[in-house]
PDB file of C-alpha atoms and ligand atoms in Angstrom:
ATOM      1  CA  UNK A  27       6.342  31.196   3.872  1.00 87.00           C
ATOM      2  CA  UNK A  28       6.521  29.370   0.521  1.00 93.00           C
ATOM      3  CA  UNK A  29       4.524  26.198  -0.054  1.00 97.00           C
ATOM      4  CA  UNK A  30       4.827  23.721  -2.907  1.00 97.00           C
ATOM      5  CA  UNK A  31       2.507  24.733  -5.791  1.00 98.00           C
ATOM      6  CA  UNK A  32       1.056  21.235  -6.162  1.00 98.00           C
ATOM      7  CA  UNK A  33      -0.083  21.403  -2.529  1.00 98.00           C
ATOM      8  CA  UNK A  34      -1.646  24.839  -2.985  1.00 98.00           C
ATOM      9  CA  UNK A  35      -3.538  23.587  -6.049  1.00 98.00           C
ATOM     10  CA  UNK A  36      -4.871  20.615  -4.103  1.00 98.00           C
ATOM     11  CA  UNK A  37      -5.897  22.928  -1.295  1.00 97.00           C
ATOM     12  CA  UNK A  38      -7.767  25.241  -3.674  1.00 96.00           C
ATOM     13  CA  UNK A  39      -9.825  22.371  -5.060  1.00 96.00           C
ATOM     14  CA  UNK A  40     -10.372  20.424  -1.847  1.00 98.00           C
ATOM     15  CA  UNK A  41     -13.655  20.144   0.028  1.00 98.00           C
ATOM     16  CA  UNK A  42     -12.866  17.722   2.838  1.00 98.00           C
ATOM     17  CA  UNK A  43      -9.854  18.056   5.082  1.00 98.00           C
ATOM     18  CA  UNK A  44      -8.711  15.712   7.811  1.00 99.00           C
ATOM     19  CA  UNK A  45      -6.191  16.664  10.469  1.00 99.00           C
ATOM     20  CA  UNK A  46      -4.566  13.672  12.125  1.00 98.00           C
ATOM     21  CA  UNK A  47      -2.804  15.144  15.143  1.00 98.00           C
ATOM     22  CA  UNK A  48      -0.421  14.091  17.891  1.00 98.00           C
ATOM     23  CA  UNK A  49       1.346  15.522  20.898  1.00 98.00           C
ATOM     24  CA  UNK A  50       3.440  17.911  18.757  1.00 98.00           C
ATOM     25  CA  UNK A  51       0.460  20.123  17.982  1.00 98.00           C
ATOM     26  CA  UNK A  52       0.101  20.839  21.708  1.00 98.00           C
ATOM     27  CA  UNK A  53       3.845  21.305  22.307  1.00 98.00           C
ATOM     28  CA  UNK A  54       3.574  25.066  21.742  1.00 98.00           C
ATOM     29  CA  UNK A  55       0.847  25.154  24.401  1.00 98.00           C
ATOM     30  CA  UNK A  56       3.465  23.872  26.842  1.00 96.00           C
ATOM     31  CA  UNK A  57       2.396  20.226  27.011  1.00 95.00           C
ATOM     32  CA  UNK A  58       5.303  17.775  26.783  1.00 92.00           C
ATOM     33  CA  UNK A  59       5.389  15.240  23.942  1.00 94.00           C
ATOM     34  CA  UNK A  60       5.953  11.519  24.571  1.00 92.00           C
ATOM     35  CA  UNK A  61       9.091  10.877  22.539  1.00 91.00           C
ATOM     36  CA  UNK A  62      12.132  13.005  21.741  1.00 84.00           C
ATOM     37  CA  UNK A  63      14.603  14.465  24.186  1.00 81.00           C
ATOM     38  CA  UNK A  64      12.175  15.978  26.718  1.00 81.00           C
ATOM     39  CA  UNK A  65       9.551  13.301  26.085  1.00 88.00           C
ATOM     40  CA  UNK A  66       7.391  11.941  28.905  1.00 84.00           C
ATOM     41  CA  UNK A  67       8.385   8.342  28.103  1.00 83.00           C
ATOM     42  CA  UNK A  68      12.045   9.228  28.713  1.00 83.00           C
ATOM     43  CA  UNK A  69      11.258  10.122  32.294  1.00 80.00           C
ATOM     44  CA  UNK A  70       8.455   7.714  33.121  1.00 77.00           C
ATOM     45  CA  UNK A  71       7.935   4.084  32.324  1.00 81.00           C
ATOM     46  CA  UNK A  72       4.635   3.822  30.502  1.00 76.00           C
ATOM     47  CA  UNK A  73       3.955   0.346  31.865  1.00 75.00           C
ATOM     48  CA  UNK A  74       4.162   1.716  35.436  1.00 80.00           C
ATOM     49  CA  UNK A  75       1.645   4.498  34.870  1.00 89.00           C
ATOM     50  CA  UNK A  76      -0.342   3.927  31.740  1.00 92.00           C
ATOM     51  CA  UNK A  77      -1.655   0.406  31.977  1.00 94.00           C
ATOM     52  CA  UNK A  78      -4.617  -1.229  33.670  1.00 96.00           C
ATOM     53  CA  UNK A  79      -2.329  -3.457  35.751  1.00 95.00           C
ATOM     54  CA  UNK A  80      -0.441  -0.410  37.016  1.00 94.00           C
ATOM     55  CA  UNK A  81      -3.733   1.217  37.971  1.00 96.00           C
ATOM     56  CA  UNK A  82      -5.004  -1.833  39.851  1.00 96.00           C
ATOM     57  CA  UNK A  83      -1.656  -2.190  41.636  1.00 95.00           C
ATOM     58  CA  UNK A  84      -1.416   1.421  42.678  1.00 93.00           C
ATOM     59  CA  UNK A  85      -4.606   3.311  41.826  1.00 96.00           C
ATOM     60  CA  UNK A  86      -3.727   6.412  43.852  1.00 94.00           C
ATOM     61  CA  UNK A  87      -0.353   6.859  42.156  1.00 92.00           C
ATOM     62  CA  UNK A  88      -1.821   6.523  38.671  1.00 94.00           C
ATOM     63  CA  UNK A  89      -4.777   8.752  39.555  1.00 95.00           C
ATOM     64  CA  UNK A  90      -2.461  11.425  40.937  1.00 93.00           C
ATOM     65  CA  UNK A  91      -0.295  11.329  37.830  1.00 92.00           C
ATOM     66  CA  UNK A  92      -3.369  11.985  35.681  1.00 94.00           C
ATOM     67  CA  UNK A  93      -4.472  14.709  38.089  1.00 93.00           C
ATOM     68  CA  UNK A  94      -1.072  16.334  37.545  1.00 92.00           C
ATOM     69  CA  UNK A  95      -1.473  16.099  33.788  1.00 93.00           C
ATOM     70  CA  UNK A  96      -5.010  17.498  34.054  1.00 94.00           C
ATOM     71  CA  UNK A  97      -3.665  20.497  35.923  1.00 93.00           C
ATOM     72  CA  UNK A  98      -1.114  21.137  33.187  1.00 94.00           C
ATOM     73  CA  UNK A  99      -3.855  20.927  30.565  1.00 95.00           C
ATOM     74  CA  UNK A 100      -6.206  23.195  32.547  1.00 93.00           C
ATOM     75  CA  UNK A 101      -3.519  25.823  32.908  1.00 96.00           C
ATOM     76  CA  UNK A 102      -2.765  25.968  29.235  1.00 97.00           C
ATOM     77  CA  UNK A 103      -4.593  27.222  26.161  1.00 98.00           C
ATOM     78  CA  UNK A 104      -5.040  26.082  22.573  1.00 98.00           C
ATOM     79  CA  UNK A 105      -2.263  27.557  20.407  1.00 98.00           C
ATOM     80  CA  UNK A 106      -2.294  29.141  16.959  1.00 98.00           C
ATOM     81  CA  UNK A 107      -2.186  25.675  15.344  1.00 98.00           C
ATOM     82  CA  UNK A 108      -5.358  24.401  17.058  1.00 99.00           C
ATOM     83  CA  UNK A 109      -7.064  27.708  16.368  1.00 99.00           C
ATOM     84  CA  UNK A 110      -6.174  27.723  12.652  1.00 98.00           C
ATOM     85  CA  UNK A 111      -7.632  24.216  12.263  1.00 99.00           C
ATOM     86  CA  UNK A 112     -10.849  25.328  13.973  1.00 98.00           C
ATOM     87  CA  UNK A 113     -11.060  28.409  11.756  1.00 98.00           C
ATOM     88  CA  UNK A 114     -10.655  26.321   8.602  1.00 98.00           C
ATOM     89  CA  UNK A 115     -14.204  25.058   9.249  1.00 98.00           C
ATOM     90  CA  UNK A 116     -15.363  28.340   7.690  1.00 98.00           C
ATOM     91  CA  UNK A 117     -13.945  27.171   4.358  1.00 98.00           C
ATOM     92  CA  UNK A 118     -13.971  23.358   4.402  1.00 98.00           C
ATOM     93  CA  UNK A 119     -15.579  20.271   5.812  1.00 98.00           C
ATOM     94  CA  UNK A 120     -12.929  19.652   8.495  1.00 98.00           C
ATOM     95  CA  UNK A 121     -12.538  16.561  10.647  1.00 99.00           C
ATOM     96  CA  UNK A 122      -9.959  16.276  13.411  1.00 99.00           C
ATOM     97  CA  UNK A 123      -8.718  12.797  14.278  1.00 98.00           C
ATOM     98  CA  UNK A 124      -6.509  13.173  17.309  1.00 98.00           C
ATOM     99  CA  UNK A 125      -4.321  10.942  19.432  1.00 98.00           C
ATOM    100  CA  UNK A 126      -4.278  13.654  22.081  1.00 98.00           C
ATOM    101  CA  UNK A 127      -6.318  13.453  25.251  1.00 98.00           C
ATOM    102  CA  UNK A 128      -5.921  17.129  26.141  1.00 97.00           C
ATOM    103  CA  UNK A 129      -9.218  18.439  24.728  1.00 97.00           C
ATOM    104  CA  UNK A 130      -7.447  21.438  23.174  1.00 98.00           C
ATOM    105  CA  UNK A 131      -9.003  20.975  19.719  1.00 98.00           C
ATOM    106  CA  UNK A 132     -12.458  21.268  21.262  1.00 98.00           C
ATOM    107  CA  UNK A 133     -11.446  24.265  23.332  1.00 98.00           C
ATOM    108  CA  UNK A 134     -10.107  25.896  20.153  1.00 98.00           C
ATOM    109  CA  UNK A 135     -13.544  25.509  18.551  1.00 98.00           C
ATOM    110  CA  UNK A 136     -13.247  22.452  16.307  1.00 98.00           C
ATOM    111  CA  UNK A 137     -16.627  20.724  16.112  1.00 98.00           C
ATOM    112  CA  UNK A 138     -15.970  17.377  14.425  1.00 98.00           C
ATOM    113  CA  UNK A 139     -13.419  15.459  16.468  1.00 98.00           C
ATOM    114  CA  UNK A 140     -12.583  11.803  16.816  1.00 98.00           C
ATOM    115  CA  UNK A 141     -10.515  11.041  19.910  1.00 98.00           C
ATOM    116  CA  UNK A 142      -8.569   7.847  19.363  1.00 98.00           C
ATOM    117  CA  UNK A 143      -6.962   7.704  22.809  1.00 98.00           C
ATOM    118  CA  UNK A 144      -9.743   9.090  24.990  1.00 98.00           C
ATOM    119  CA  UNK A 145     -10.086  12.353  26.864  1.00 97.00           C
ATOM    120  CA  UNK A 146      -8.442  13.298  30.140  1.00 95.00           C
ATOM    121  CA  UNK A 147     -11.463  15.325  31.254  1.00 93.00           C
ATOM    122  CA  UNK A 148     -13.628  12.222  31.350  1.00 95.00           C
ATOM    123  CA  UNK A 149     -13.502   9.218  33.717  1.00 97.00           C
ATOM    124  CA  UNK A 150     -15.456   6.026  34.197  1.00 97.00           C
ATOM    125  CA  UNK A 151     -16.084   3.359  36.785  1.00 98.00           C
ATOM    126  CA  UNK A 152     -14.084   0.203  36.076  1.00 98.00           C
ATOM    127  CA  UNK A 153     -16.983  -1.959  37.301  1.00 98.00           C
ATOM    128  CA  UNK A 154     -20.246  -0.471  36.054  1.00 98.00           C
ATOM    129  CA  UNK A 155     -18.767   1.854  33.375  1.00 97.00           C
ATOM    130  CA  UNK A 156     -20.669   4.949  34.543  1.00 97.00           C
ATOM    131  CA  UNK A 157     -19.023   8.108  33.195  1.00 97.00           C
ATOM    132  CA  UNK A 158     -17.841  10.864  35.502  1.00 96.00           C
ATOM    133  CA  UNK A 159     -16.556  14.323  34.639  1.00 92.00           C
ATOM    134  CA  UNK A 160     -14.297  15.988  37.163  1.00 83.00           C
ATOM    135  CA  UNK A 161     -17.085  18.271  38.359  1.00 83.00           C
ATOM    136  CA  UNK A 162     -19.093  15.176  39.275  1.00 86.00           C
ATOM    137  CA  UNK A 163     -16.392  14.074  41.698  1.00 86.00           C
ATOM    138  CA  UNK A 164     -15.834  15.452  45.167  1.00 81.00           C
ATOM    139  CA  UNK A 165     -12.519  14.146  46.400  1.00 75.00           C
ATOM    140  CA  UNK A 166      -9.982  13.995  43.625  1.00 81.00           C
ATOM    141  CA  UNK A 167      -6.789  13.917  45.718  1.00 86.00           C
ATOM    142  CA  UNK A 168      -6.831  10.140  45.747  1.00 92.00           C
ATOM    143  CA  UNK A 169      -8.658   7.790  43.434  1.00 95.00           C
ATOM    144  CA  UNK A 170     -12.424   8.346  43.706  1.00 95.00           C
ATOM    145  CA  UNK A 171     -15.042   5.603  44.008  1.00 95.00           C
ATOM    146  CA  UNK A 172     -18.220   5.162  42.022  1.00 96.00           C
ATOM    147  CA  UNK A 173     -21.349   6.593  43.633  1.00 95.00           C
ATOM    148  CA  UNK A 174     -23.425   3.745  42.257  1.00 97.00           C
ATOM    149  CA  UNK A 175     -21.350   0.657  42.920  1.00 98.00           C
ATOM    150  CA  UNK A 176     -18.242   1.704  44.850  1.00 97.00           C
ATOM    151  CA  UNK A 177     -15.903   0.660  42.009  1.00 97.00           C
ATOM    152  CA  UNK A 178     -12.673   2.508  41.235  1.00 97.00           C
ATOM    153  CA  UNK A 179     -12.919   5.445  38.874  1.00 97.00           C
ATOM    154  CA  UNK A 180     -10.272   5.656  36.169  1.00 97.00           C
ATOM    155  CA  UNK A 181      -9.479   8.249  33.514  1.00 97.00           C
ATOM    156  CA  UNK A 182     -11.124   7.571  30.146  1.00 97.00           C
ATOM    157  CA  UNK A 183      -7.845   7.283  28.291  1.00 97.00           C
ATOM    158  CA  UNK A 184      -6.476   4.360  26.328  1.00 97.00           C
ATOM    159  CA  UNK A 185      -3.733   2.557  28.189  1.00 96.00           C
ATOM    160  CA  UNK A 186      -1.064   0.202  26.893  1.00 93.00           C
ATOM    161  CA  UNK A 187      -2.578  -3.122  25.965  1.00 93.00           C
ATOM    162  CA  UNK A 188      -6.082  -1.673  25.612  1.00 96.00           C
ATOM    163  CA  UNK A 189      -8.282  -1.365  22.555  1.00 97.00           C
ATOM    164  CA  UNK A 190      -9.075   1.965  20.977  1.00 98.00           C
ATOM    165  CA  UNK A 191     -12.705   3.101  21.179  1.00 97.00           C
ATOM    166  CA  UNK A 192     -14.079   1.393  18.079  1.00 98.00           C
ATOM    167  CA  UNK A 193     -16.532   4.143  17.100  1.00 98.00           C
ATOM    168  CA  UNK A 194     -13.811   6.785  17.265  1.00 98.00           C
ATOM    169  CA  UNK A 195     -11.355   4.737  15.231  1.00 98.00           C
ATOM    170  CA  UNK A 196     -13.792   3.726  12.514  1.00 98.00           C
ATOM    171  CA  UNK A 197     -15.254   7.254  12.333  1.00 98.00           C
ATOM    172  CA  UNK A 198     -11.761   8.685  12.010  1.00 98.00           C
ATOM    173  CA  UNK A 199     -10.763   6.148   9.409  1.00 98.00           C
ATOM    174  CA  UNK A 200     -13.837   6.842   7.280  1.00 98.00           C
ATOM    175  CA  UNK A 201     -13.255  10.584   7.431  1.00 98.00           C
ATOM    176  CA  UNK A 202      -9.643  10.007   6.370  1.00 98.00           C
ATOM    177  CA  UNK A 203     -10.698   7.828   3.457  1.00 98.00           C
ATOM    178  CA  UNK A 204     -13.215  10.392   2.247  1.00 98.00           C
ATOM    179  CA  UNK A 205     -10.864  13.338   2.619  1.00 98.00           C
ATOM    180  CA  UNK A 206      -9.258  15.204  -0.270  1.00 98.00           C
ATOM    181  CA  UNK A 207      -6.303  16.229   1.864  1.00 98.00           C
ATOM    182  CA  UNK A 208      -5.075  14.563   5.017  1.00 98.00           C
ATOM    183  CA  UNK A 209      -2.699  16.567   7.218  1.00 98.00           C
ATOM    184  CA  UNK A 210      -0.529  14.668   9.674  1.00 98.00           C
ATOM    185  CA  UNK A 211       0.477  17.158  12.333  1.00 98.00           C
ATOM    186  CA  UNK A 212       2.915  16.794  15.223  1.00 98.00           C
ATOM    187  CA  UNK A 213       2.996  13.037  15.505  1.00 98.00           C
ATOM    188  CA  UNK A 214       5.828  10.543  15.297  1.00 97.00           C
ATOM    189  CA  UNK A 215       3.251   8.211  13.667  1.00 96.00           C
ATOM    190  CA  UNK A 216       4.715   5.121  15.307  1.00 95.00           C
ATOM    191  CA  UNK A 217       1.819   4.110  17.550  1.00 94.00           C
ATOM    192  CA  UNK A 218      -0.635   1.665  16.008  1.00 95.00           C
ATOM    193  CA  UNK A 219      -3.484   1.288  15.236  1.00 97.00           C
ATOM    194  CA  UNK A 220      -3.744   5.109  15.257  1.00 98.00           C
ATOM    195  CA  UNK A 221      -0.981   5.439  12.663  1.00 97.00           C
ATOM    196  CA  UNK A 222      -3.065   3.437  10.160  1.00 97.00           C
ATOM    197  CA  UNK A 223      -5.297   6.501   9.712  1.00 98.00           C
ATOM    198  CA  UNK A 224      -2.986   8.522   7.425  1.00 98.00           C
ATOM    199  CA  UNK A 225      -2.109   5.361   5.504  1.00 97.00           C
ATOM    200  CA  UNK A 226      -5.806   4.655   4.936  1.00 98.00           C
ATOM    201  CA  UNK A 227      -6.259   8.211   3.700  1.00 98.00           C
ATOM    202  CA  UNK A 228      -3.446   7.858   1.204  1.00 98.00           C
ATOM    203  CA  UNK A 229      -4.571   4.437   0.018  1.00 98.00           C
ATOM    204  CA  UNK A 230      -8.010   5.907  -0.656  1.00 98.00           C
ATOM    205  CA  UNK A 231      -6.482   8.681  -2.767  1.00 98.00           C
ATOM    206  CA  UNK A 232      -6.092  11.591  -0.356  1.00 98.00           C
ATOM    207  CA  UNK A 233      -3.144  13.953  -0.746  1.00 98.00           C
ATOM    208  CA  UNK A 234      -0.996  13.411   2.353  1.00 98.00           C
ATOM    209  CA  UNK A 235       0.691  16.416   3.929  1.00 98.00           C
ATOM    210  CA  UNK A 236       2.893  16.192   6.986  1.00 98.00           C
ATOM    211  CA  UNK A 237       3.692  19.068   9.321  1.00 98.00           C
ATOM    212  CA  UNK A 238       6.419  18.324  11.842  1.00 98.00           C
ATOM    213  CA  UNK A 239       9.583  19.909  13.187  1.00 98.00           C
ATOM    214  CA  UNK A 240      11.578  16.919  11.890  1.00 97.00           C
ATOM    215  CA  UNK A 241      11.273  13.940   9.541  1.00 97.00           C
ATOM    216  CA  UNK A 242       9.281  10.943  10.846  1.00 96.00           C
ATOM    217  CA  UNK A 243       8.636   7.330   9.887  1.00 92.00           C
ATOM    218  CA  UNK A 244       5.932   8.636   7.582  1.00 95.00           C
ATOM    219  CA  UNK A 245       7.949  11.277   5.730  1.00 96.00           C
ATOM    220  CA  UNK A 246       8.995   9.016   2.865  1.00 96.00           C
ATOM    221  CA  UNK A 247       5.341   8.147   2.194  1.00 96.00           C
ATOM    222  CA  UNK A 248       3.818  11.610   2.212  1.00 98.00           C
ATOM    223  CA  UNK A 249       3.045  13.723  -0.848  1.00 98.00           C
ATOM    224  CA  UNK A 250       4.481  16.744   0.888  1.00 98.00           C
ATOM    225  CA  UNK A 251       6.305  17.236   4.195  1.00 98.00           C
ATOM    226  CA  UNK A 252       6.581  20.720   5.639  1.00 98.00           C
ATOM    227  CA  UNK A 253       9.150  21.041   8.403  1.00 98.00           C
ATOM    228  CA  UNK A 254       8.558  23.619  11.104  1.00 98.00           C
ATOM    229  CA  UNK A 255       6.305  24.347  14.064  1.00 98.00           C
ATOM    230  CA  UNK A 256       2.628  23.614  13.532  1.00 98.00           C
ATOM    231  CA  UNK A 257       1.701  26.785  15.437  1.00 98.00           C
ATOM    232  CA  UNK A 258       3.503  28.757  12.733  1.00 98.00           C
ATOM    233  CA  UNK A 259       2.742  26.730   9.594  1.00 98.00           C
ATOM    234  CA  UNK A 260      -1.004  26.182  10.090  1.00 98.00           C
ATOM    235  CA  UNK A 261      -1.826  29.913  10.399  1.00 98.00           C
ATOM    236  CA  UNK A 262       0.062  30.478   7.115  1.00 98.00           C
ATOM    237  CA  UNK A 263      -2.075  27.846   5.408  1.00 98.00           C
ATOM    238  CA  UNK A 264      -5.193  29.553   6.781  1.00 98.00           C
ATOM    239  CA  UNK A 265      -3.969  32.915   5.467  1.00 97.00           C
ATOM    240  CA  UNK A 266      -3.467  31.447   2.010  1.00 96.00           C
ATOM    241  CA  UNK A 267      -7.044  30.096   2.005  1.00 96.00           C
ATOM    242  CA  UNK A 268      -8.460  33.414   3.187  1.00 96.00           C
ATOM    243  CA  UNK A 269      -6.791  35.175   0.259  1.00 94.00           C
ATOM    244  CA  UNK A 270      -8.314  32.697  -2.202  1.00 89.00           C
ATOM    245  CA  UNK A 271     -11.901  32.829  -0.971  1.00 74.00           C
TER     246      UNK A 271
HETATM  247  P1  OAD B 599       5.279  11.757  20.076  1.00 79.98           P
HETATM  248  O1  OAD B 599       5.871  12.345  21.311  1.00 79.98           O
HETATM  249  O2  OAD B 599       5.661  10.353  19.727  1.00 79.98           O
HETATM  250  O3  OAD B 599       5.645  12.652  18.818  1.00 79.98           O
HETATM  251  C1  OAD B 599       5.491  14.046  18.824  1.00 79.98           C
HETATM  252  C2  OAD B 599       5.869  14.549  17.449  1.00 79.98           C
HETATM  253  O4  OAD B 599       5.633  15.948  17.413  1.00 79.98           O
HETATM  254  C3  OAD B 599       7.335  14.331  17.071  1.00 79.98           C
HETATM  255  O5  OAD B 599       7.397  13.769  15.769  1.00 79.98           O
HETATM  256  C4  OAD B 599       7.924  15.743  17.097  1.00 79.98           C
HETATM  257  O6  OAD B 599       8.943  15.918  16.133  1.00 79.98           O
HETATM  258  C5  OAD B 599       6.708  16.571  16.759  1.00 79.98           C
HETATM  259  N1  OAD B 599       6.710  17.986  17.253  1.00 79.98           N
HETATM  260  C6  OAD B 599       7.173  18.468  18.430  1.00 79.98           C
HETATM  261  N2  OAD B 599       6.941  19.794  18.548  1.00 79.98           N
HETATM  262  C7  OAD B 599       6.298  20.164  17.406  1.00 79.98           C
HETATM  263  C8  OAD B 599       5.765  21.405  16.917  1.00 79.98           C
HETATM  264  N3  OAD B 599       5.845  22.540  17.623  1.00 79.98           N
HETATM  265  N4  OAD B 599       5.185  21.413  15.692  1.00 79.98           N
HETATM  266  C9  OAD B 599       5.091  20.269  14.952  1.00 79.98           C
HETATM  267  N5  OAD B 599       5.558  19.080  15.368  1.00 79.98           N
HETATM  268  C10 OAD B 599       6.148  19.012  16.576  1.00 79.98           C
HETATM  269  O7  OAD B 599       3.682  11.931  20.220  1.00 79.98           O
HETATM  270  P2  OAD B 599       2.523  11.169  19.445  1.00 79.98           P
HETATM  271  O8  OAD B 599       2.898  10.866  18.054  1.00 79.98           O
HETATM  272  O9  OAD B 599       1.285  11.930  19.686  1.00 79.98           O
HETATM  273  O10 OAD B 599      -0.529   7.172  23.310  1.00 79.98           O
HETATM  274  O11 OAD B 599       2.445   9.811  20.269  1.00 79.98           O
HETATM  275  C11 OAD B 599       1.480   8.873  19.931  1.00 79.98           C
HETATM  276  C12 OAD B 599       0.960   8.173  21.167  1.00 79.98           C
HETATM  277  O12 OAD B 599       2.059   7.652  21.930  1.00 79.98           O
HETATM  278  C13 OAD B 599       0.255   9.078  22.156  1.00 79.98           C
HETATM  279  O13 OAD B 599      -1.095   9.319  21.805  1.00 79.98           O
HETATM  280  C14 OAD B 599       0.355   8.301  23.420  1.00 79.98           C
HETATM  281  C15 OAD B 599       1.794   7.864  23.345  1.00 79.98           C
HETATM  282  O14 OAD B 599       2.109   6.680  24.026  1.00 79.98           O
HETATM  283  C16 OAD B 599      -1.300   6.811  24.355  1.00 79.98           C
HETATM  284  O15 OAD B 599      -1.254   7.372  25.419  1.00 79.98           O
HETATM  285  C17 OAD B 599      -2.209   5.648  24.068  1.00 79.98           C
HETATM  286 ZN1   ZN B 600     -19.691   1.846  39.284  1.00 79.98          ZN
END
């Protein structure tokens, strides 16, 4: 695989890398993306499943949908893309800023991760905000209730109309601003405020590299767009680094 020389030069001299990732990086693990022809939002209406109102109206239905997605995530593994990013920590200060809730970056071994949209493995009580991991819950067929106050337990994911976790967003934004290279991997980059992250990186002087199977809204603003599967391209980048060091 041939990469643009300017990009390789930047990579040789870089110290801090940020990977801003979306559903596309997990596509090769078998997890459906949101947009595009087989996208989740083509089959489901987000406002009926991924909003607080939907949850309060029909908590069991929403809970069961997340249980279904949890099962998919549990039965899959990080792919070569996640693993290459984790391995790059041997050579760089690497921060992952992800829109994904699937926990696959952590399972691949990445250690510095900001999760902009939450994490499907975690839940919390809507009333007293106590956190619950799945192992803490007994009956998960229908929506569980808080052991402390009896409130409904919801997945700790960001729903439509909700704010992003402030600490995760500002941590991710700072990392992006301090980075030498910011990779935008497998995201349509149309969902805000998350999509501000790569723009902040570029404004602060980072070299912006996109990896996607097709052009996106961001492509005209990147320094370099590489088109192909992230599970194939990222291992090639890792190989190049290994040969340099
Ligand atoms: P999308 O489904 O909008 O975009 C997935 C992107 O991945 C597309 O640009 C695809 O071209 C690309 N892609 C697919 N397979 C790929 C592969 N093997 N290698 C590289 N790229 C690939 O997903 P996101 O951008 O993550 O929000 O969506 C952003 C947010 O919208 C999600 O976090 C979710 C959703 O509503 C919340 O749930 C809050
Ligand atoms: Zn409670």
